[in-house]
PDB file of C-alpha atoms in Angstrom:
ATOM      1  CA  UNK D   1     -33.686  55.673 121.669  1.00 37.00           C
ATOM      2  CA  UNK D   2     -33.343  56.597 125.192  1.00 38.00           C
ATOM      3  CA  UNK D   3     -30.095  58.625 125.803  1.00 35.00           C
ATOM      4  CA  UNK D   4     -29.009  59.980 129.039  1.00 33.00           C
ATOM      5  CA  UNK D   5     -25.345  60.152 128.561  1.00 39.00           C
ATOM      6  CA  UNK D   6     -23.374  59.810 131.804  1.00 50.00           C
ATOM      7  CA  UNK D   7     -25.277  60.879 134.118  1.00 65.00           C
ATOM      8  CA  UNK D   8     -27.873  58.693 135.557  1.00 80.00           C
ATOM      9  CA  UNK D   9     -30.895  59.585 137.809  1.00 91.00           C
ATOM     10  CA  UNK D  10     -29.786  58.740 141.196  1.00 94.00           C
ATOM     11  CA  UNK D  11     -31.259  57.587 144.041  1.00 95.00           C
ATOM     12  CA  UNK D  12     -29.568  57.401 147.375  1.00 95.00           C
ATOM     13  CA  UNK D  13     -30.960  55.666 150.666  1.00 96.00           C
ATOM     14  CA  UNK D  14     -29.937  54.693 154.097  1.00 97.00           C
ATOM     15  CA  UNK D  15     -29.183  51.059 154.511  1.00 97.00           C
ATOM     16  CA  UNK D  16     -32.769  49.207 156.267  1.00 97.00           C
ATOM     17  CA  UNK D  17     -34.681  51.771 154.423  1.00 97.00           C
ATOM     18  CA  UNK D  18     -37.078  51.083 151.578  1.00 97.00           C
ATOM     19  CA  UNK D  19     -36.284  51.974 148.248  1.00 97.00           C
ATOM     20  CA  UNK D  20     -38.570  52.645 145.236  1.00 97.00           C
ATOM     21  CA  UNK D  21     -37.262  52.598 141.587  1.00 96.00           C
ATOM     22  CA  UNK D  22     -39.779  54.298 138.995  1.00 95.00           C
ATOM     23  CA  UNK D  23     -39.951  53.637 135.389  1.00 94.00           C
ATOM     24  CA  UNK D  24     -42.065  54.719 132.622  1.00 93.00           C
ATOM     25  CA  UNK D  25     -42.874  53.041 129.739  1.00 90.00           C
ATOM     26  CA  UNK D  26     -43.217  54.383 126.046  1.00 84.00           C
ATOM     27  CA  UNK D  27     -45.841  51.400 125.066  1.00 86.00           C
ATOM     28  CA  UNK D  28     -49.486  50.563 125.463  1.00 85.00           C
ATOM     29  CA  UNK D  29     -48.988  47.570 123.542  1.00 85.00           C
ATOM     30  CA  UNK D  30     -46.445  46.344 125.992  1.00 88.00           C
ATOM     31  CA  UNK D  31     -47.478  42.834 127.656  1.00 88.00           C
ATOM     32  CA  UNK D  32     -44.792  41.924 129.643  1.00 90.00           C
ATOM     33  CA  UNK D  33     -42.510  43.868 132.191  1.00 93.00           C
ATOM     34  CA  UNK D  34     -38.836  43.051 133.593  1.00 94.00           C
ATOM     35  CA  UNK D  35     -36.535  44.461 135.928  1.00 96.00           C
ATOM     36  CA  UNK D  36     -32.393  43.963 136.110  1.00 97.00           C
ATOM     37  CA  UNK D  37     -29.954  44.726 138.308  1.00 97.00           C
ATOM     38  CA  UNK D  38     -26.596  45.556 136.501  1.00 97.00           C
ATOM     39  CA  UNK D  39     -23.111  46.020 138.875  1.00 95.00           C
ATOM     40  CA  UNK D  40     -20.340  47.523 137.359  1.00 91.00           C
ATOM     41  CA  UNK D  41     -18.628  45.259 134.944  1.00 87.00           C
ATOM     42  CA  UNK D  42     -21.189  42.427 135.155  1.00 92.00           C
ATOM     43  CA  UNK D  43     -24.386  41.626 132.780  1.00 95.00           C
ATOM     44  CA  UNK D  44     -27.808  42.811 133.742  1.00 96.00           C
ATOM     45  CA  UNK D  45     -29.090  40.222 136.324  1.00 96.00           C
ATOM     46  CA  UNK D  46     -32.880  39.137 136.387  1.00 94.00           C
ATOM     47  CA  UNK D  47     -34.528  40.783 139.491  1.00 96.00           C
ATOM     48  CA  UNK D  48     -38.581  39.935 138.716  1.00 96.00           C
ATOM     49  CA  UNK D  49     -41.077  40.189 135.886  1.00 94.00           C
ATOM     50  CA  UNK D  50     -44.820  40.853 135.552  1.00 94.00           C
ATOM     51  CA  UNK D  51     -47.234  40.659 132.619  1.00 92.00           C
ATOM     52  CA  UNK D  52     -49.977  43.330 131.857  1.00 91.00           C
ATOM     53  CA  UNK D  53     -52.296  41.006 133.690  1.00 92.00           C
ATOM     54  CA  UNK D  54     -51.281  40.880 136.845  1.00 95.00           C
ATOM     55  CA  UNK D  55     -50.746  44.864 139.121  1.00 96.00           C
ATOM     56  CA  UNK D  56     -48.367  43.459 141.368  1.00 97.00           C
ATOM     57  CA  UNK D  57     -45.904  40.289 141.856  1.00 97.00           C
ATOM     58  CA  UNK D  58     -43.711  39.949 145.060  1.00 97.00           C
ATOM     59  CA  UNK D  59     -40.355  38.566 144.951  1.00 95.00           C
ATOM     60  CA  UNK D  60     -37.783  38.025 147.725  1.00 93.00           C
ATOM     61  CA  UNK D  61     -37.903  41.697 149.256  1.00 96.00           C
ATOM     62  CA  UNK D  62     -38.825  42.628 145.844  1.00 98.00           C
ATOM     63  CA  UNK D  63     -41.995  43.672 144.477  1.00 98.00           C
ATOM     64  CA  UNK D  64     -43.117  45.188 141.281  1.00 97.00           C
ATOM     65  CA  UNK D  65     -46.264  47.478 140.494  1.00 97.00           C
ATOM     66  CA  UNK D  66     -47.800  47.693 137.277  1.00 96.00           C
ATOM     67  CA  UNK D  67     -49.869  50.840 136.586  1.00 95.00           C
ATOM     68  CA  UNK D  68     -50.939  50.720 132.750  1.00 93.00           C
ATOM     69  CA  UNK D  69     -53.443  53.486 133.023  1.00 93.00           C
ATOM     70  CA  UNK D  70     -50.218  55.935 133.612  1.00 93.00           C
ATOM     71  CA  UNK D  71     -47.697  53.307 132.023  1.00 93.00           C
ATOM     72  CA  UNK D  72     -45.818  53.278 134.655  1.00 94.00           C
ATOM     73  CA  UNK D  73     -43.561  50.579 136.524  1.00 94.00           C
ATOM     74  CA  UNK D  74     -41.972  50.738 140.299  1.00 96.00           C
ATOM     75  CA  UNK D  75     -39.749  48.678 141.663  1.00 97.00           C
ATOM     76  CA  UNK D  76     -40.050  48.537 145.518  1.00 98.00           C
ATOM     77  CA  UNK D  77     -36.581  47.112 147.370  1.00 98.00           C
ATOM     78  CA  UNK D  78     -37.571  45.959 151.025  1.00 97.00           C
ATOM     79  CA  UNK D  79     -34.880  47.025 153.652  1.00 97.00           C
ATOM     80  CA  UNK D  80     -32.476  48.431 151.407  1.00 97.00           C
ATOM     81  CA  UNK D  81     -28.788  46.249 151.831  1.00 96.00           C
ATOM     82  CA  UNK D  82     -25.009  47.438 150.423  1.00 96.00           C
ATOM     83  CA  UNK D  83     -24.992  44.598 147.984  1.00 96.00           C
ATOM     84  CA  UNK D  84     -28.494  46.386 146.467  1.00 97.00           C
ATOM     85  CA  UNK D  85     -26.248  48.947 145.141  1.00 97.00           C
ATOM     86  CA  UNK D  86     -26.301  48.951 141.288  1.00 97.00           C
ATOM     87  CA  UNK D  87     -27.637  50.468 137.958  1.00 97.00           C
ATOM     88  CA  UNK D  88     -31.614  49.144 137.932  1.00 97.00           C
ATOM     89  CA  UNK D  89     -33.366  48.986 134.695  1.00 96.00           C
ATOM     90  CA  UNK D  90     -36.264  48.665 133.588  1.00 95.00           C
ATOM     91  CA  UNK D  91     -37.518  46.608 130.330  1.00 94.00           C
ATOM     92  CA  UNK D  92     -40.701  46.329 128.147  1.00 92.00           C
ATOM     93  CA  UNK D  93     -41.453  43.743 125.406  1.00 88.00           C
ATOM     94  CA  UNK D  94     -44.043  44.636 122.743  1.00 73.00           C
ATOM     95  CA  UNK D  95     -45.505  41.173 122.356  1.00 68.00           C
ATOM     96  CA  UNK D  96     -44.299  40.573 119.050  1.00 69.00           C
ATOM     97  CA  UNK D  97     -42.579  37.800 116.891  1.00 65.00           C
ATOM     98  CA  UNK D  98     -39.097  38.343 118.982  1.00 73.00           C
ATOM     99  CA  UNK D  99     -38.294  37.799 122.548  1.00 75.00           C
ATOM    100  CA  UNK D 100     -37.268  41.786 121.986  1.00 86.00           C
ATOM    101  CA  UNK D 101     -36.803  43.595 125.124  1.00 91.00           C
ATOM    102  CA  UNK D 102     -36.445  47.729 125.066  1.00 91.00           C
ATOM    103  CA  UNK D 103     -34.838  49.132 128.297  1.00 93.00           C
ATOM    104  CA  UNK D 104     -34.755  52.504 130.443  1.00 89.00           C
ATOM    105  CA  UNK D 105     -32.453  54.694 131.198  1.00 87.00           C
ATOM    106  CA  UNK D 106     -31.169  53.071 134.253  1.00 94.00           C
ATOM    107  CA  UNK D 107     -31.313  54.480 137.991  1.00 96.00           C
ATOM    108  CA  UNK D 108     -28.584  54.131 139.970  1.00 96.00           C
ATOM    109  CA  UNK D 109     -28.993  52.890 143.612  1.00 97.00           C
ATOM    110  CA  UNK D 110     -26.442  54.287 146.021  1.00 96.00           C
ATOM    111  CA  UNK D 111     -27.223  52.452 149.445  1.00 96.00           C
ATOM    112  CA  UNK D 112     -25.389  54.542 152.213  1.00 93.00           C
ATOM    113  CA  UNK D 113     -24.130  52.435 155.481  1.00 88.00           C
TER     114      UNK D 113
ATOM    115  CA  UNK T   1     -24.278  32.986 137.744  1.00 63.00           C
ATOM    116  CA  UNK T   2     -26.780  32.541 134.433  1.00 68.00           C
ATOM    117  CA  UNK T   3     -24.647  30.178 132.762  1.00 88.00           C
ATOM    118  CA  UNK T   4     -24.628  32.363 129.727  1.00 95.00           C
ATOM    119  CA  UNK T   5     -20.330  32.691 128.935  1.00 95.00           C
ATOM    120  CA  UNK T   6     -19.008  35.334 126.452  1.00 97.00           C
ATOM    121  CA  UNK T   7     -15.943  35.573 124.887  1.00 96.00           C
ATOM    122  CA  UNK T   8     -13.387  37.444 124.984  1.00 97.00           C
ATOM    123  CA  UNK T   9     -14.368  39.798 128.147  1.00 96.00           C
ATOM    124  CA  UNK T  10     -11.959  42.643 126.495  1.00 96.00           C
ATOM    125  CA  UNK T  11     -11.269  43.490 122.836  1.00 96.00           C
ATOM    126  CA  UNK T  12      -9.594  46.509 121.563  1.00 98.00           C
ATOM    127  CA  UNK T  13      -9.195  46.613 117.717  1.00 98.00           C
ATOM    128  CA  UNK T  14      -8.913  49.576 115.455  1.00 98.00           C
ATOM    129  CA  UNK T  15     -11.136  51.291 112.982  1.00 98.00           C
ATOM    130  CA  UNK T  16     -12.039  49.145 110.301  1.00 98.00           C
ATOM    131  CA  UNK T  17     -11.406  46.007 111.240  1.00 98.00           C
ATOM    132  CA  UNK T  18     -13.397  43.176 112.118  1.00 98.00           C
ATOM    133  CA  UNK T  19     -14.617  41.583 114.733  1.00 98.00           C
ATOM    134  CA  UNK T  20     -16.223  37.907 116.091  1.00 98.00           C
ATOM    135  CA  UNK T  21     -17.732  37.993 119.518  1.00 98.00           C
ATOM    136  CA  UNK T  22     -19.143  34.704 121.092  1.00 98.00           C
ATOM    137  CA  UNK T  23     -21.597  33.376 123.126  1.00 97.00           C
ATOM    138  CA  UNK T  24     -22.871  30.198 124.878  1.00 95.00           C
ATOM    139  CA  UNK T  25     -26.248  30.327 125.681  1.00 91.00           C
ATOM    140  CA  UNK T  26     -27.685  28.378 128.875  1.00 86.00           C
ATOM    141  CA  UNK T  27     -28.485  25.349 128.879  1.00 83.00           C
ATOM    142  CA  UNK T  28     -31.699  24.451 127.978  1.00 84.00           C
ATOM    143  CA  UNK T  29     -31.997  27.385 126.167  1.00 85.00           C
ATOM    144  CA  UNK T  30     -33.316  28.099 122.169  1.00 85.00           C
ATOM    145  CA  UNK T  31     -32.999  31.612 121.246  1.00 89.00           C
ATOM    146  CA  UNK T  32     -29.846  33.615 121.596  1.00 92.00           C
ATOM    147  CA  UNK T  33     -30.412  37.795 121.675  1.00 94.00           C
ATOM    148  CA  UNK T  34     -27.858  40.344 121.213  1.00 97.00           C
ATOM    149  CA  UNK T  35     -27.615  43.954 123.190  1.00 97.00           C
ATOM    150  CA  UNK T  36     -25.297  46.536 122.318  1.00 98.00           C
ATOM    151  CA  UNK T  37     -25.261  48.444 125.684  1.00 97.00           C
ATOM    152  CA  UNK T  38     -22.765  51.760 125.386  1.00 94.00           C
ATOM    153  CA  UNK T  39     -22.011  53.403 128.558  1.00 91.00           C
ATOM    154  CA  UNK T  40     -24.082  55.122 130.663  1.00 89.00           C
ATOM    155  CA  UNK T  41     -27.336  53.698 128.829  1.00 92.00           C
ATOM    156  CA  UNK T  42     -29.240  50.852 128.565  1.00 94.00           C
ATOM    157  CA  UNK T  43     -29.294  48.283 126.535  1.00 96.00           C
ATOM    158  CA  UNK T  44     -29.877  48.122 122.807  1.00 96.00           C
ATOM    159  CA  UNK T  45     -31.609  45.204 121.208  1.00 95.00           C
ATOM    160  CA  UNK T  46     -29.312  44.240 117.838  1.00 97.00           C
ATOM    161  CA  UNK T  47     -30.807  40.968 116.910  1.00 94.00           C
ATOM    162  CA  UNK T  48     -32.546  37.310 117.866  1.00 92.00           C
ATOM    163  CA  UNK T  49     -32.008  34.360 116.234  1.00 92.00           C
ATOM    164  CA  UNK T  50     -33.904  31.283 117.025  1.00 87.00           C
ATOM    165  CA  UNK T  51     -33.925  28.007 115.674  1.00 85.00           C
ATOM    166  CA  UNK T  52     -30.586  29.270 113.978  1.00 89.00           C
ATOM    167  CA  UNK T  53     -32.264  31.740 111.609  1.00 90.00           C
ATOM    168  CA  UNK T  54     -32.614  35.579 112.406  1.00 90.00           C
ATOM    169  CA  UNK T  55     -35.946  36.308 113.750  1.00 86.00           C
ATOM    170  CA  UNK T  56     -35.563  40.199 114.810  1.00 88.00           C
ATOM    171  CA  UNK T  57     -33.490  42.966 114.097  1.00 92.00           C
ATOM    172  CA  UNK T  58     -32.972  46.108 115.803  1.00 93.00           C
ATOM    173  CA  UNK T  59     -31.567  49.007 114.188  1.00 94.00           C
ATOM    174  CA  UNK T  60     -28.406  47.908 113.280  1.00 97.00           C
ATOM    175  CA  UNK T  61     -26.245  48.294 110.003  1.00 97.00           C
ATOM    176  CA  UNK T  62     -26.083  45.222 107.874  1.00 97.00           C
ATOM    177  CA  UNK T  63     -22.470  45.498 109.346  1.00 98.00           C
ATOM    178  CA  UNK T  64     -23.473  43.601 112.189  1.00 98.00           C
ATOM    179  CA  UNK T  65     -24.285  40.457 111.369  1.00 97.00           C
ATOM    180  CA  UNK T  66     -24.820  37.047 113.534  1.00 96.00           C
ATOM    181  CA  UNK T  67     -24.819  33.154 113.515  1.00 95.00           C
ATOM    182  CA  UNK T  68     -26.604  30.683 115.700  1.00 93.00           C
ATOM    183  CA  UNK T  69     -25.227  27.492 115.773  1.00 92.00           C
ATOM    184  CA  UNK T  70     -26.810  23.451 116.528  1.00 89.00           C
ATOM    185  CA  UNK T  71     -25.939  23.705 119.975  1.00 85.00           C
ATOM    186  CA  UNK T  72     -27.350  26.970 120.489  1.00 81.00           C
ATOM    187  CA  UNK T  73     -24.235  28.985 120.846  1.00 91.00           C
ATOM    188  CA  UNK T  74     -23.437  32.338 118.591  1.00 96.00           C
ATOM    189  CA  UNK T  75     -21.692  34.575 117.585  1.00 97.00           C
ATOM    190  CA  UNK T  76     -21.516  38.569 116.769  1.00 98.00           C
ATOM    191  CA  UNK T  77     -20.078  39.546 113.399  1.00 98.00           C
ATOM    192  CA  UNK T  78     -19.344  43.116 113.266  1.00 98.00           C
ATOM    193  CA  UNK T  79     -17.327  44.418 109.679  1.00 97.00           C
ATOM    194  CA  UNK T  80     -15.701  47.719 109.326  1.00 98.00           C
ATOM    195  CA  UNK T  81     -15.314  48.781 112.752  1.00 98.00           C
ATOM    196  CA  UNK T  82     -16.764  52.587 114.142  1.00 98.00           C
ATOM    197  CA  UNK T  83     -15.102  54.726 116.413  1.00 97.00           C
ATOM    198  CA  UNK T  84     -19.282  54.735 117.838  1.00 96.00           C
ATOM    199  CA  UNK T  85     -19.088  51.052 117.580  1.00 98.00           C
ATOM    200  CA  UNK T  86     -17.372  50.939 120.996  1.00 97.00           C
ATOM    201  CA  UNK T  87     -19.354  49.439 124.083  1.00 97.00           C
ATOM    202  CA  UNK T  88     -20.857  46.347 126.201  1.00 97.00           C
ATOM    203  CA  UNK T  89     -21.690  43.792 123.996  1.00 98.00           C
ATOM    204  CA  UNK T  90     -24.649  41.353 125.721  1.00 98.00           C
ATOM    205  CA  UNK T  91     -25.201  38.538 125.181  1.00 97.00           C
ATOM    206  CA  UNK T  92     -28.702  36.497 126.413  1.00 95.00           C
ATOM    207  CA  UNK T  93     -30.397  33.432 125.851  1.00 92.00           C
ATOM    208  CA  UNK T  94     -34.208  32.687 126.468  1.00 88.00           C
ATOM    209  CA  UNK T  95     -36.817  29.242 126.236  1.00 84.00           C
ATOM    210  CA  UNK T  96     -38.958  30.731 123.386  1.00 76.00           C
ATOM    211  CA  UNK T  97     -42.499  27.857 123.313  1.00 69.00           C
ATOM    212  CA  UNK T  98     -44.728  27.507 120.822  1.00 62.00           C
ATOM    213  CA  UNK T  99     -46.571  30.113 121.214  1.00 62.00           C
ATOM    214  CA  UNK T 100     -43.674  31.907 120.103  1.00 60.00           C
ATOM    215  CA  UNK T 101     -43.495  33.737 123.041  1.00 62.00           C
ATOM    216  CA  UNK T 102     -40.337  34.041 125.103  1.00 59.00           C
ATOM    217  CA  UNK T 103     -39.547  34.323 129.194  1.00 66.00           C
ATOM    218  CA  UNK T 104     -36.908  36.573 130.889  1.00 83.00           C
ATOM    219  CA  UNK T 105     -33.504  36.860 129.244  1.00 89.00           C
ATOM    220  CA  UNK T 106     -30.130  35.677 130.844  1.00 92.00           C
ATOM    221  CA  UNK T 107     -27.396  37.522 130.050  1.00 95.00           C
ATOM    222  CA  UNK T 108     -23.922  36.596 129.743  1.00 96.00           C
ATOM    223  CA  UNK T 109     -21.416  39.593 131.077  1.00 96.00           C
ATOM    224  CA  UNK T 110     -20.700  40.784 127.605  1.00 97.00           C
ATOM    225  CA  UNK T 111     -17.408  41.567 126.318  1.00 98.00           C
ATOM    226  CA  UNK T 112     -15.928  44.715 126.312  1.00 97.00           C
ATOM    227  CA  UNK T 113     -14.860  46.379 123.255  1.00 98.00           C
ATOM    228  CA  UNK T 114     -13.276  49.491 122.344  1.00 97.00           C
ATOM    229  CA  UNK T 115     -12.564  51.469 119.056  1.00 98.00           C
ATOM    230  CA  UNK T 116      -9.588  52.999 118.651  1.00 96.00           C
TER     231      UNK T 116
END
């Protein structure tokens, strides 16, 4: 699996800006597509989903792009807030018997005042 | 909140021992999912169980082993504690239909266990 060790891909942004999370995805077979927020010491926390049908979905200053051709997955954060900062992940499921969901690496979102 | 509770938050117990790990799943709720999430990674699917049986298995030992009870709660057997065994445990519950098919996951905010 994935291993990164300590040291996550960061990315930093000025609070009010927009901030886009990428993700790549290992595969084709995937069908269904879900982002969580994780703070330190807490669970991961459901942000928004997609399946393979759909390109994009919008959320509440939240919106998620699916590009299969490049399996690839962006998270776009509208006007970027303190409370936004956390470890983001990204998670695939394969479509199979089990509800099985296989995550990223994580990015961590440092939102500067 | 996702109204998924685990218990305890913190366990520290010592290399090969045993340890129980439990979950209640949100209401509503069916299936009950297990993540093993050590730090500074993501999380790492150990097993479902739905309709109280096991229904998916990640690549676990046989050490870890799980239960899924009437009311949908559950609990995390692991045997002969690792020094590697040491991490976020997850807990998350799901509405699997008939299709078979489940939505998002809820998670609980694990419990914290160390090795020593």
């Amino acid at each position: 699996g994935e291993s990164v060790g300590l040291h996550l891909p960061t990315l930093s942004v000025q609070e009010g800006d927009n901030s886009i999370i990428n993700c790549a995805y290992s595969n084709s077979a995937s069908d269904y597509f879900i982002w969580y927020k994780q703070e330190s010491g807490k669970g991961p926390q459901f942000i928004i989903d997609i399946r393979s049908n759909m390109d994009k979905r919008q959320g509440q200053r939240v919106t998620v792009l699916l590009n299969k051709t490049v399996k690839h997955l962006s998270l776009q954060i509208a006007a970027t807030q303190p409370g936004d900062s956390a470890v983001y992940f990204c998670a695939e499921s394969d479509g199979g018997a089990t509800n099985k969901l296989i995550f990223g690496t994580g990015t961590l979102l440092a939102v500067q005042p | 909140e996702t109204g998924v509770t685990q218990s305890p938050t913190h366990l520290i117990k010592t290399r090969g021992q045993q340890v129980t790990l439990r979950c209640s799943s949100q209401s509503g709720h069916n299936t009950v999912s297990w993540y093993q999430q050590a730090l500074g990674q993501g999380p790492q699917f150990i097993f479902q169980y739905y309709r109280e049986e096991e229904n998916g298995r990640g690549n676990f030992p046989p050490r870890f082993s799980g239960l899924q009870f009437p009311n949908y709660s559950s609990e995390l057997n692991v045997n002969a504690l690792e020094l590697d065994d040491s991490a976020l445990y997850l807990c998350a519950s799901s509405l699997v239909g008939p299709s078979g098919r489940g939505e998002k996951l809820f998670f609980g905010s694990g419990t914290q266990l160390s090795v020593l």
